[in-house]
Amino acid sequence: MRIVIVGGVAAGMSAASRARRFNPDAEIVVFERGEQISYGACGLPYVIGGEVEAFDRLIARTPEQMRARGIGVRLRHEVTGVDAGAATITVTDHASGRSSTEAYDRLLIATGVSPVRPDWSVTPLGGVHVLRDIPDGEALDASVRGAKRACIVGGGYIGLELAEALRARGLSVVLLEKGPEVAGRTLDLGYQRRVRAELERHGVDVRCGVTVQGLTGKDRVSGVQTDRGLVRADLVVVAVGVKPNVALAKAAGARLGRTGAVAVNARQETSVSGVFSAGDNTESVHRVTRRRVHIPLGLTANRMGRIAGVNMAGGEARFPGVVGTGIFKTFDLGVARTGLTQAEADALGLNAVSVDVSSTDHAGYHRTSRPIHVRLTAEKGTGRLLGAQLVGENHLSVKRVDVVAALLGERATAQELFDADLAYAPPFSGVWDVLLVAADRLHKLV
């Protein structure tokens, strides 16, 4: 059996490793158009900010290590076409410029996502960046060294993390967000405002409701033109979102879902026999709503890859779906969410109610306790938990979101969260953890 994998980062390398364990006799070949495989792209802002010492620290496995395990890795090889009828792919070797045809028995398309680049951001001006992979990070890092004023366009995960990183590098930072608040796709309004206040407390100039119209400059960018005037900047980071890379899947004849990402079943199989898809380019099922969603995150990509690897190698595994859990840090604030926000529940027509609880992350009398704010959301009538949002001044405290995430997957109720036997000692929580307090209040409303 010959297993061919397109894409050598999270999903692709997880699939290759799992397939090798499950089927020691299979021939496994990974084609990666870049120069690195198996790296943690989520760590890129932390290299820029100096919390991680070098980009190579993000690399989990080298090509040599994978080849030693019997997995073929071909760098700078871009797959440009798929003939599903003939079970072949077309590959261009960028080192030699030659193209070739490769056969497969099973094909995995793990092509990830690309940053959204608005028309105004496509420019020959120096100092304009996106951040998706290690080369992007290296280019941004080099640009930071000669910059004084940064403008970040976009108030999502990457934009918020980079605001801290660039401030740590000594730059003045303006963050522009088209929507009414930062973190608009992650949190409800009150929690968005807490994030904005943290940014502003650390000197970030946050401007929401702003539309970017263009860039100014000669050789290097000198400013960002908006509908509210010119923002002076000699470094611009475009962080307005990502889009799934689906060209190969379409070429293979695979169906796309309503999200625009590749549609698959629970085995990561596309609509084309023998062709699988996994990772950031692929849809999944939301376990709370049972709807198809596109939520590109690292753990999801790795899980999908493992499932695809087992099934391509002849086994049987199924991906259970996601609950939309996310977490990030900006300055001293930790922010986490899982499931649905109240706004998302309302948009879906669910009969939902939320409670907000502000407390301390551990016993209030303990000298290291810090404020934490929790919003829990549940369905009226059934009491079924729908989601949680946490903002804590000790960023590690919001990791308790995982408790709710685990229960969402089991369709648990607010009462069942309240009944959970959570650990207690003064350095870790109050005797009634903030989650339990919130669950008790929520249960009384549903």
XYZ file of N, CA, C and O in Angstrom, residues 188-376:
756
model
N -18.364 37.199 24.220
C -19.465 38.148 24.292
C -18.932 39.534 24.650
O -17.792 39.694 25.111
N -19.791 40.537 24.482
C -19.339 41.927 24.502
C -18.605 42.318 25.780
O -17.537 42.924 25.729
N -19.150 41.988 26.939
C -18.507 42.395 28.184
C -17.101 41.851 28.329
O -16.201 42.523 28.851
N -16.881 40.638 27.835
C -15.565 40.013 27.931
C -14.623 40.562 26.864
O -13.419 40.672 27.083
N -15.170 40.943 25.714
C -14.369 41.649 24.714
C -13.803 42.943 25.309
O -12.632 43.283 25.097
N -14.621 43.641 26.057
C -14.194 44.915 26.631
C -13.106 44.721 27.678
O -12.231 45.584 27.835
N -13.139 43.622 28.397
C -12.068 43.333 29.353
C -10.740 43.143 28.629
O -9.693 43.588 29.107
N -10.790 42.467 27.485
C -9.569 42.268 26.704
C -9.053 43.606 26.186
O -7.846 43.897 26.263
N -9.949 44.414 25.688
C -9.526 45.729 25.181
C -8.900 46.567 26.292
O -7.865 47.228 26.081
N -9.488 46.537 27.474
C -8.944 47.313 28.588
C -7.529 46.864 28.941
O -6.669 47.689 29.284
N -7.265 45.558 28.845
C -5.924 45.049 29.120
C -4.917 45.545 28.088
O -3.788 45.929 28.429
N -5.315 45.537 26.830
C -4.444 46.066 25.781
C -4.121 47.529 26.033
O -2.957 47.952 25.965
N -5.142 48.314 26.326
C -4.946 49.742 26.525
C -4.121 50.025 27.781
O -3.333 50.977 27.819
N -4.267 49.177 28.802
C -3.492 49.353 30.038
C -2.005 49.201 29.780
O -1.170 49.759 30.498
N -1.670 48.425 28.719
C -0.263 48.208 28.384
C 0.190 49.041 27.184
O 1.182 48.721 26.528
N -0.547 50.096 26.905
C -0.084 51.069 25.932
C -0.436 50.791 24.488
O 0.078 51.466 23.584
N -1.313 49.812 24.225
C -1.744 49.550 22.857
C -2.883 50.502 22.512
O -3.866 50.600 23.255
N -2.761 51.188 21.417
C -3.794 52.103 20.931
C -4.804 51.289 20.125
O -4.543 50.915 18.978
N -5.947 50.986 20.734
C -6.963 50.132 20.108
C -8.015 51.020 19.456
O -8.615 51.878 20.107
N -8.252 50.780 18.174
C -9.254 51.560 17.438
C -10.190 50.589 16.733
O -9.780 49.888 15.796
N -11.416 50.553 17.179
C -12.408 49.633 16.616
C -13.365 50.388 15.699
O -13.453 51.615 15.739
N -14.086 49.639 14.872
C -14.989 50.248 13.914
C -14.253 51.002 12.827
O -14.769 51.975 12.273
N -13.042 50.530 12.495
C -12.185 51.219 11.529
C -11.990 50.339 10.305
O -11.699 49.145 10.425
N -12.120 50.922 9.128
C -11.906 50.205 7.866
C -10.622 50.681 7.212
O -10.420 51.885 7.023
N -9.744 49.736 6.883
C -8.493 50.079 6.212
C -8.755 50.253 4.718
O -9.428 49.431 4.089
N -8.196 51.305 4.157
C -8.409 51.615 2.744
C -7.154 51.448 1.894
O -7.249 51.243 0.683
N -5.982 51.525 2.508
C -4.763 51.402 1.726
C -3.530 51.641 2.571
O -3.617 51.877 3.783
N -2.378 51.580 1.910
C -1.097 51.796 2.565
C -0.369 52.948 1.890
O -0.573 53.212 0.706
N 0.483 53.603 2.648
C 1.325 54.657 2.090
C 2.786 54.269 2.257
O 3.133 53.429 3.084
N 3.656 54.901 1.472
C 5.084 54.634 1.567
C 5.729 54.578 0.203
O 5.050 54.549 -0.828
N 7.059 54.562 0.196
C 7.816 54.436 -1.043
C 8.400 53.029 -1.135
O 7.824 52.138 -1.721
N 9.554 52.807 -0.517
C 10.118 51.460 -0.503
C 9.577 50.644 0.676
O 9.330 49.453 0.559
N 9.422 51.337 1.811
C 8.887 50.688 3.007
C 7.599 51.395 3.401
O 7.437 52.600 3.181
N 6.698 50.642 3.988
C 5.431 51.218 4.418
C 5.679 52.337 5.420
O 6.576 52.263 6.264
N 4.884 53.393 5.298
C 5.000 54.516 6.234
C 3.688 54.825 6.938
O 3.661 55.608 7.884
N 2.604 54.206 6.463
C 1.330 54.468 7.110
C 0.208 53.602 6.572
O 0.328 52.976 5.511
N -0.885 53.574 7.332
C -2.089 52.833 6.969
C -3.216 53.846 6.840
O -3.555 54.542 7.812
N -3.793 53.927 5.638
C -4.888 54.861 5.400
C -6.199 54.193 5.768
O -6.507 53.092 5.302
N -6.983 54.828 6.637
C -8.264 54.278 7.069
C -9.377 55.278 6.799
O -9.127 56.421 6.407
N -10.608 54.836 7.024
C -11.741 55.742 6.856
C -11.792 56.791 7.953
O -12.639 57.691 7.923
N -10.880 56.691 8.922
C -10.813 57.687 9.993
C -9.468 58.405 10.014
O -9.073 58.965 11.034
N -8.768 58.332 8.900
C -7.515 59.050 8.812
C -6.306 58.135 8.703
O -6.430 56.911 8.646
N -5.129 58.743 8.680
C -3.880 58.022 8.479
C -3.291 57.580 9.812
O -3.221 58.362 10.760
N -2.873 56.318 9.870
C -2.144 55.788 11.016
C -0.686 55.625 10.601
O -0.374 54.844 9.699
N 0.206 56.352 11.225
C 1.626 56.250 10.882
C 2.181 54.930 11.393
O 1.971 54.547 12.541
N 2.914 54.221 10.518
C 3.481 52.932 10.898
C 4.588 52.562 9.926
O 4.463 52.774 8.719
N 5.687 52.016 10.458
C 6.726 51.479 9.593
C 6.773 49.948 9.648
O 7.689 49.325 9.126
N 5.754 49.368 10.272
C 5.566 47.915 10.296
C 4.072 47.645 10.352
O 3.373 48.213 11.200
N 3.583 46.807 9.445
C 2.159 46.478 9.406
C 2.015 44.964 9.398
O 2.672 44.271 8.618
N 1.162 44.461 10.291
C 0.841 43.036 10.314
C -0.631 42.875 9.950
O -1.500 43.482 10.584
N -0.887 42.085 8.921
C -2.254 41.834 8.467
C -2.726 40.532 9.100
O -2.200 39.452 8.813
N -3.706 40.638 9.999
C -4.195 39.475 10.744
C -5.716 39.491 10.765
O -6.350 39.544 11.822
N -6.304 39.443 9.561
C -7.755 39.588 9.443
C -8.466 38.246 9.248
O -9.673 38.222 9.011
N -7.743 37.151 9.361
C -8.379 35.846 9.242
C -7.615 34.926 8.308
O -6.579 35.289 7.748
N -8.158 33.718 8.164
C -7.542 32.713 7.297
C -8.618 32.091 6.413
O -9.811 32.175 6.708
N -8.161 31.440 5.341
C -9.076 30.733 4.452
C -8.504 29.352 4.167
O -7.287 29.179 4.039
N -9.357 28.333 4.075
C -8.859 26.970 3.844
C -8.301 26.813 2.440
O -8.865 27.336 1.468
N -7.201 26.092 2.341
C -6.593 25.803 1.040
C -7.270 24.565 0.442
O -6.980 23.437 0.852
N -8.167 24.777 -0.492
C -9.015 23.690 -0.988
C -8.820 23.409 -2.474
O -9.553 22.587 -3.044
N -7.846 24.054 -3.112
C -7.693 23.885 -4.558
C -7.433 22.434 -4.936
O -8.016 21.918 -5.903
N -6.577 21.749 -4.202
C -6.287 20.346 -4.524
C -7.497 19.459 -4.298
O -7.762 18.537 -5.070
N -8.206 19.706 -3.211
C -9.409 18.920 -2.944
C -10.428 19.094 -4.065
O -11.054 18.124 -4.521
N -10.590 20.324 -4.540
C -11.504 20.577 -5.656
C -11.018 19.883 -6.914
O -11.816 19.313 -7.674
N -9.702 19.912 -7.143
C -9.145 19.248 -8.326
C -9.399 17.748 -8.288
O -9.587 17.107 -9.332
N -9.416 17.185 -7.088
C -9.686 15.756 -6.940
C -11.170 15.428 -7.076
O -11.536 14.260 -7.172
N -12.013 16.475 -7.074
C -13.458 16.260 -7.163
C -14.137 16.149 -5.821
O -15.320 15.794 -5.735
N -13.416 16.468 -4.739
C -13.985 16.354 -3.399
C -14.986 17.477 -3.146
O -14.799 18.618 -3.573
N -16.020 17.146 -2.410
C -17.067 18.119 -2.091
C -16.590 19.060 -1.006
O -15.934 18.651 -0.044
N -16.930 20.343 -1.156
C -16.689 21.318 -0.110
C -17.957 21.509 0.698
O -19.073 21.385 0.180
N -17.800 21.832 1.979
C -18.957 22.074 2.830
C -19.422 23.508 2.752
O -18.824 24.352 2.076
N -20.476 23.813 3.483
C -21.035 25.170 3.452
C -20.071 26.192 4.052
O -20.184 27.386 3.794
N -19.106 25.729 4.848
C -18.125 26.644 5.425
C -17.052 27.041 4.421
O -16.264 27.948 4.684
N -16.978 26.324 3.297
C -15.918 26.548 2.326
C -14.731 25.633 2.513
O -13.834 25.590 1.666
N -14.703 24.880 3.612
C -13.640 23.906 3.849
C -14.062 22.549 3.283
O -15.206 22.352 2.864
N -13.123 21.593 3.289
C -13.389 20.281 2.698
C -14.346 19.505 3.594
O -14.157 19.404 4.815
N -15.376 18.937 2.997
C -16.344 18.120 3.730
C -15.823 16.692 3.848
O -15.335 16.119 2.869
N -15.909 16.129 5.051
C -15.463 14.752 5.289
C -16.463 14.060 6.202
O -17.281 14.699 6.863
N -16.359 12.723 6.244
C -17.125 11.979 7.236
C -16.273 11.796 8.488
O -15.164 12.322 8.582
N -16.757 11.018 9.432
C -16.043 10.856 10.699
C -14.731 10.110 10.545
O -13.883 10.145 11.442
N -14.528 9.432 9.412
C -13.267 8.739 9.156
C -12.264 9.639 8.417
O -11.209 9.198 8.030
N -12.618 10.886 8.206
C -11.816 11.871 7.460
C -11.790 11.571 5.962
O -10.927 12.068 5.239
N -12.750 10.805 5.480
C -12.859 10.514 4.054
C -13.625 11.621 3.348
O -14.663 12.079 3.830
N -13.131 12.049 2.202
C -13.862 12.991 1.380
C -14.913 12.239 0.557
O -15.087 11.024 0.702
N -15.574 12.959 -0.316
C -16.581 12.335 -1.183
C -15.955 11.520 -2.307
O -16.672 10.867 -3.069
N -14.623 11.534 -2.423
C -13.910 10.794 -3.464
C -13.231 9.581 -2.841
O -12.488 9.705 -1.858
N -13.475 8.423 -3.393
C -12.913 7.189 -2.864
C -11.387 7.252 -2.819
O -10.744 7.650 -3.788
N -10.835 6.871 -1.679
C -9.386 6.833 -1.515
C -8.737 8.152 -1.166
O -7.523 8.203 -0.953
N -9.525 9.231 -1.108
C -8.986 10.562 -0.825
C -9.506 11.032 0.537
O -10.720 11.081 0.766
N -8.586 11.378 1.417
C -8.903 11.837 2.766
C -8.498 13.301 2.904
O -7.698 13.817 2.130
N -9.039 13.957 3.912
C -8.660 15.340 4.201
C -8.627 15.525 5.706
O -9.465 14.974 6.433
N -7.651 16.291 6.192
C -7.526 16.526 7.631
C -6.777 17.820 7.875
O -5.945 18.241 7.074
N -7.084 18.445 8.999
C -6.379 19.651 9.388
C -7.166 20.915 9.141
O -8.400 20.900 9.007
N -6.451 22.024 9.058
C -7.096 23.329 9.010
C -7.907 23.576 7.748
O -8.713 24.514 7.704
N -7.696 22.764 6.708
C -8.466 22.932 5.471
C -9.784 22.167 5.500
O -10.526 22.169 4.516
N -10.117 21.549 6.643
C -11.191 20.560 6.702
C -12.270 20.946 7.710
O -11.964 21.463 8.788
N -13.504 20.665 7.364
C -14.627 20.867 8.278
C -14.626 19.817 9.388
O -14.047 18.742 9.260
N -15.336 20.139 10.457
C -15.620 19.156 11.497
C -17.043 19.369 11.989
O -17.717 20.324 11.588
N -17.503 18.495 12.858
C -18.847 18.592 13.437
C -18.733 19.215 14.821
O -17.915 18.789 15.643
N -19.563 20.219 15.079
C -19.614 20.829 16.404
C -20.475 19.951 17.296
O -21.653 19.706 17.001
N -19.914 19.488 18.387
C -20.615 18.512 19.233
C -21.744 19.131 20.044
O -22.583 18.404 20.577
N -21.788 20.443 20.150
C -22.894 21.102 20.846
C -24.063 21.327 19.905
O -25.220 21.036 20.219
N -23.783 21.844 18.697
C -24.854 22.204 17.767
C -25.156 21.125 16.740
O -26.176 21.175 16.073
N -24.224 20.158 16.580
C -24.317 19.117 15.550
C -24.214 19.695 14.141
O -24.543 19.032 13.161
N -23.753 20.915 14.022
C -23.576 21.546 12.718
C -22.137 21.402 12.247
O -21.215 21.223 13.047
N -21.952 21.542 10.916
C -20.618 21.541 10.350
C -19.976 22.898 10.582
O -20.601 23.938 10.363
N -18.718 22.882 11.036
C -18.010 24.122 11.331
C -16.591 24.035 10.781
O -16.079 22.943 10.492
N -15.964 25.172 10.632
C -14.552 25.242 10.269
C -13.847 26.021 11.363
O -13.944 27.246 11.445
N -13.167 25.308 12.257
C -12.472 25.918 13.383
C -11.026 25.437 13.336
O -10.695 24.379 13.877
N -10.143 26.159 12.637
C -8.764 25.702 12.461
C -7.908 25.944 13.698
O -7.500 27.076 13.982
N -7.634 24.883 14.444
C -6.802 24.952 15.638
C -5.855 23.757 15.678
O -6.129 22.705 15.094
N -4.754 23.916 16.401
C -3.690 22.929 16.381
C -4.096 21.543 16.857
O -3.758 20.535 16.208
N -4.770 21.456 17.997
C -5.145 20.141 18.511
C -6.108 19.446 17.561
O -5.992 18.240 17.312
N -7.054 20.194 17.011
C -8.008 19.615 16.063
C -7.285 19.040 14.857
O -7.585 17.923 14.406
N -6.318 19.772 14.324
C -5.572 19.296 13.161
C -4.831 18.006 13.480
O -4.835 17.049 12.689
N -4.173 17.963 14.639
C -3.448 16.752 15.016
C -4.384 15.569 15.215
O -4.081 14.442 14.801
N -5.521 15.805 15.843
C -6.490 14.714 16.046
C -7.003 14.180 14.709
O -7.090 12.968 14.492
N -7.382 15.095 13.823
C -7.858 14.669 12.505
C -6.798 13.848 11.781
O -7.113 12.836 11.138
N -5.550 14.306 11.859
C -4.475 13.584 11.202
C -4.321 12.167 11.729
O -4.129 11.214 10.954
N -4.415 11.996 13.036
C -4.315 10.660 13.623
C -5.415 9.750 13.101
O -5.174 8.582 12.762
N -6.635 10.288 13.052
C -7.773 9.491 12.569
C -7.552 9.084 11.120
O -7.727 7.919 10.738
N -7.155 10.050 10.294
C -6.913 9.757 8.879
C -5.803 8.731 8.721
O -5.898 7.819 7.883
N -4.741 8.851 9.517
C -3.629 7.918 9.412
C -4.040 6.488 9.681
O -3.643 5.560 8.948
N -4.825 6.284 10.722
C -5.300 4.932 11.045
C -6.134 4.381 9.901
O -5.937 3.238 9.451
N -7.059 5.179 9.410
C -7.983 4.685 8.388
C -7.295 4.463 7.046
O -7.612 3.499 6.333
N -6.363 5.311 6.687
C -5.632 5.099 5.435
C -4.792 3.833 5.489
O -4.563 3.176 4.470
N -4.327 3.485 6.686
C -3.474 2.305 6.848
C -4.274 1.017 6.998
O -3.690 -0.045 7.193
N -5.602 1.113 6.917
C -6.431 -0.083 6.963
C -7.171 -0.303 8.256
O -7.842 -1.338 8.431
N -7.078 0.640 9.197
C -7.754 0.492 10.478
C -9.120 1.150 10.496
O -9.684 1.493 9.453
N -9.628 1.326 11.691
C -10.946 1.939 11.869
C -10.878 2.911 13.033
O -10.638 2.517 14.186
N -11.062 4.194 12.751
C -11.085 5.235 13.777
C -12.044 6.320 13.318
O -12.242 6.523 12.115
N -12.616 7.012 14.277
C -13.603 8.044 13.960
C -13.308 9.301 14.775
O -12.987 9.225 15.963
N -13.456 10.454 14.127
C -13.236 11.736 14.787
C -14.550 12.208 15.404
O -15.550 12.355 14.686
N -14.585 12.453 16.710
C -15.862 12.770 17.363
C -16.366 14.179 17.134
O -17.530 14.472 17.399
N -15.499 15.076 16.669
C -15.906 16.465 16.480
C -15.248 17.374 17.494
O -14.358 16.977 18.255
N -15.688 18.622 17.515
C -15.087 19.654 18.352
C -16.172 20.365 19.145
O -17.362 20.275 18.828
N -15.737 21.085 20.175
C -16.678 21.945 20.899
C -16.247 23.409 20.834
O -16.812 24.250 21.533
N -15.254 23.707 20.004
C -14.874 25.105 19.796
C -14.091 25.704 20.950
O -14.302 26.871 21.307
N -13.191 24.936 21.528
C -12.391 25.413 22.662
C -11.187 26.198 22.170
O -10.453 25.734 21.305
N -10.994 27.376 22.735
C -9.847 28.198 22.377
C -9.319 28.928 23.594
O -10.052 29.180 24.563
N -8.025 29.267 23.556
C -7.405 29.964 24.686
C -6.265 30.823 24.156
O -5.588 30.444 23.193
N -6.065 31.975 24.746
C -4.924 32.808 24.384
C -4.569 33.709 25.556
O -5.314 33.829 26.536
N -3.405 34.313 25.442
C -2.891 35.218 26.463
C -2.559 36.542 25.802
O -1.987 36.577 24.711
N -2.916 37.635 26.450
C -2.450 38.932 26.007
C -2.042 39.712 27.243
O -2.838 39.951 28.151
N -0.748 40.017 27.334
C -0.158 40.648 28.503
C -0.426 39.788 29.741
O -0.118 38.604 29.726
N -1.030 40.336 30.793
C -1.234 39.549 32.014
C -2.560 38.800 32.016
O -2.885 38.111 32.993
N -3.324 38.938 30.939
C -4.677 38.397 30.919
C -4.737 37.073 30.165
O -4.230 36.956 29.049
N -5.350 36.074 30.781
C -5.659 34.828 30.095
C -7.107 34.842 29.663
O -7.985 35.325 30.398
N -7.372 34.340 28.475
C -8.728 34.362 27.913
C -9.023 32.991 27.321
O -8.203 32.436 26.583
N -10.189 32.445 27.640
C -10.553 31.127 27.124
C -12.043 31.074 26.857
O -12.838 31.783 27.484
N -12.392 30.213 25.906
C -13.813 29.982 25.624
C -13.981 28.550 25.147
O -13.050 27.921 24.620
N -15.202 28.027 25.305
C -15.541 26.729 24.749
C -17.032 26.701 24.467
O -17.809 27.437 25.090
N -17.435 25.876 23.515
C -18.854 25.800 23.169
C -19.339 27.045 22.471
O -18.690 27.568 21.564
N -20.473 27.555 22.926
C -21.104 28.722 22.310
C -21.094 29.911 23.255
O -21.245 29.752 24.466
N -20.928 31.099 22.706
C -21.205 32.310 23.462
C -22.719 32.533 23.469
O -23.472 31.892 22.729
N -23.168 33.460 24.297
C -24.587 33.799 24.291
C -24.992 34.351 22.925
O -26.068 33.998 22.399
N -24.131 35.180 22.342
C -24.443 35.748 21.030
C -24.568 34.660 19.975
O -25.460 34.709 19.111
N -23.694 33.667 20.013
C -23.767 32.570 19.048
C -25.016 31.739 19.260
O -25.678 31.325 18.287
N -25.354 31.476 20.508
C -26.567 30.713 20.798
C -27.801 31.455 20.304
O -28.717 30.857 19.721
N -27.838 32.761 20.520
C -28.973 33.567 20.048
C -29.076 33.515 18.527
O -30.178 33.393 17.968
N -27.933 33.620 17.851
C -27.926 33.610 16.385
C -28.434 32.282 15.832
O -29.014 32.236 14.738
N -28.234 31.209 16.582
C -28.703 29.885 16.163
C -30.153 29.622 16.561
O -30.700 28.562 16.257
N -30.756 30.568 17.248
C -32.149 30.413 17.657
C -32.342 29.520 18.865
O -33.456 29.031 19.109
N -31.295 29.321 19.644
C -31.408 28.495 20.843
C -31.989 29.312 21.992
O -31.758 30.522 22.105
N -32.724 28.658 22.841
C -33.292 29.302 24.023
C -32.251 29.220 25.132
O -32.235 28.277 25.924
N -31.351 30.195 25.168
C -30.188 30.121 26.043
C -30.190 31.244 27.064
O -30.763 32.311 26.854
N -29.511 30.987 28.178
C -29.356 31.979 29.234
C -27.942 31.865 29.772
O -27.344 30.785 29.760
N -27.384 33.004 30.224
C -26.026 33.022 30.746
C -25.986 33.659 32.124
O -26.832 34.490 32.473
N -24.977 33.266 32.904
C -24.695 33.925 34.177
C -23.236 34.353 34.181
O -22.388 33.718 33.550
N -22.965 35.441 34.896
C -21.606 35.946 35.040
C -21.222 35.928 36.514
O -21.992 36.388 37.368
N -20.040 35.422 36.789
C -19.531 35.375 38.155
C -18.115 35.934 38.161
O -17.267 35.507 37.363
N -17.865 36.877 39.047
C -16.519 37.397 39.258
C -16.049 36.970 40.636
O -16.773 37.105 41.630
N -14.858 36.409 40.694
C -14.331 35.886 41.946
C -12.813 35.977 41.910
O -12.254 36.814 41.191
N -12.142 35.116 42.685
C -10.690 34.995 42.622
C -10.349 33.594 42.148
O -11.117 32.654 42.332
N -9.165 33.470 41.521
C -8.808 32.187 40.929
C -8.446 31.134 41.965
O -8.460 29.945 41.680
N -8.076 31.557 43.167
C -7.984 30.624 44.289
C -8.402 31.362 45.557
O -8.975 32.449 45.453
N -8.217 30.766 46.709
C -8.779 31.324 47.940
C -8.458 32.813 48.062
O -7.296 33.228 47.961
N -9.493 33.611 48.294
C -9.333 35.052 48.290
C -8.361 35.558 49.330
O -7.756 36.619 49.155
N -8.203 34.805 50.427
C -7.278 35.240 51.465
C -5.827 34.882 51.146
O -4.911 35.307 51.840
N -5.606 34.105 50.076
C -4.246 33.725 49.706
C -3.577 34.898 49.005
O -4.169 35.546 48.141
N -2.313 35.149 49.335
C -1.655 36.372 48.848
C -1.500 36.414 47.337
O -1.361 37.493 46.751
N -1.515 35.257 46.657
C -1.308 35.259 45.201
C -2.614 35.201 44.409
O -2.583 35.093 43.187
N -3.763 35.255 45.079
C -5.026 35.153 44.340
C -5.227 36.378 43.457
O -4.826 37.488 43.781
N -5.839 36.130 42.288
C -6.082 37.179 41.315
C -7.521 37.077 40.822
O -8.136 36.008 40.841
N -8.096 38.192 40.337
C -9.477 38.155 39.852
C -9.655 37.229 38.650
O -8.770 37.106 37.799
N -10.816 36.603 38.589
C -11.208 35.794 37.437
C -12.692 36.031 37.195
O -13.469 36.215 38.140
N -13.071 36.041 35.922
C -14.455 36.303 35.527
C -14.919 35.143 34.642
O -14.218 34.752 33.707
N -16.090 34.616 34.941
C -16.611 33.446 34.231
C -18.030 33.726 33.757
O -18.864 34.241 34.520
N -18.278 33.378 32.505
C -19.645 33.357 31.986
C -19.965 31.939 31.560
O -19.240 31.336 30.774
N -21.059 31.396 32.103
C -21.555 30.082 31.706
C -22.883 30.257 30.985
O -23.718 31.082 31.385
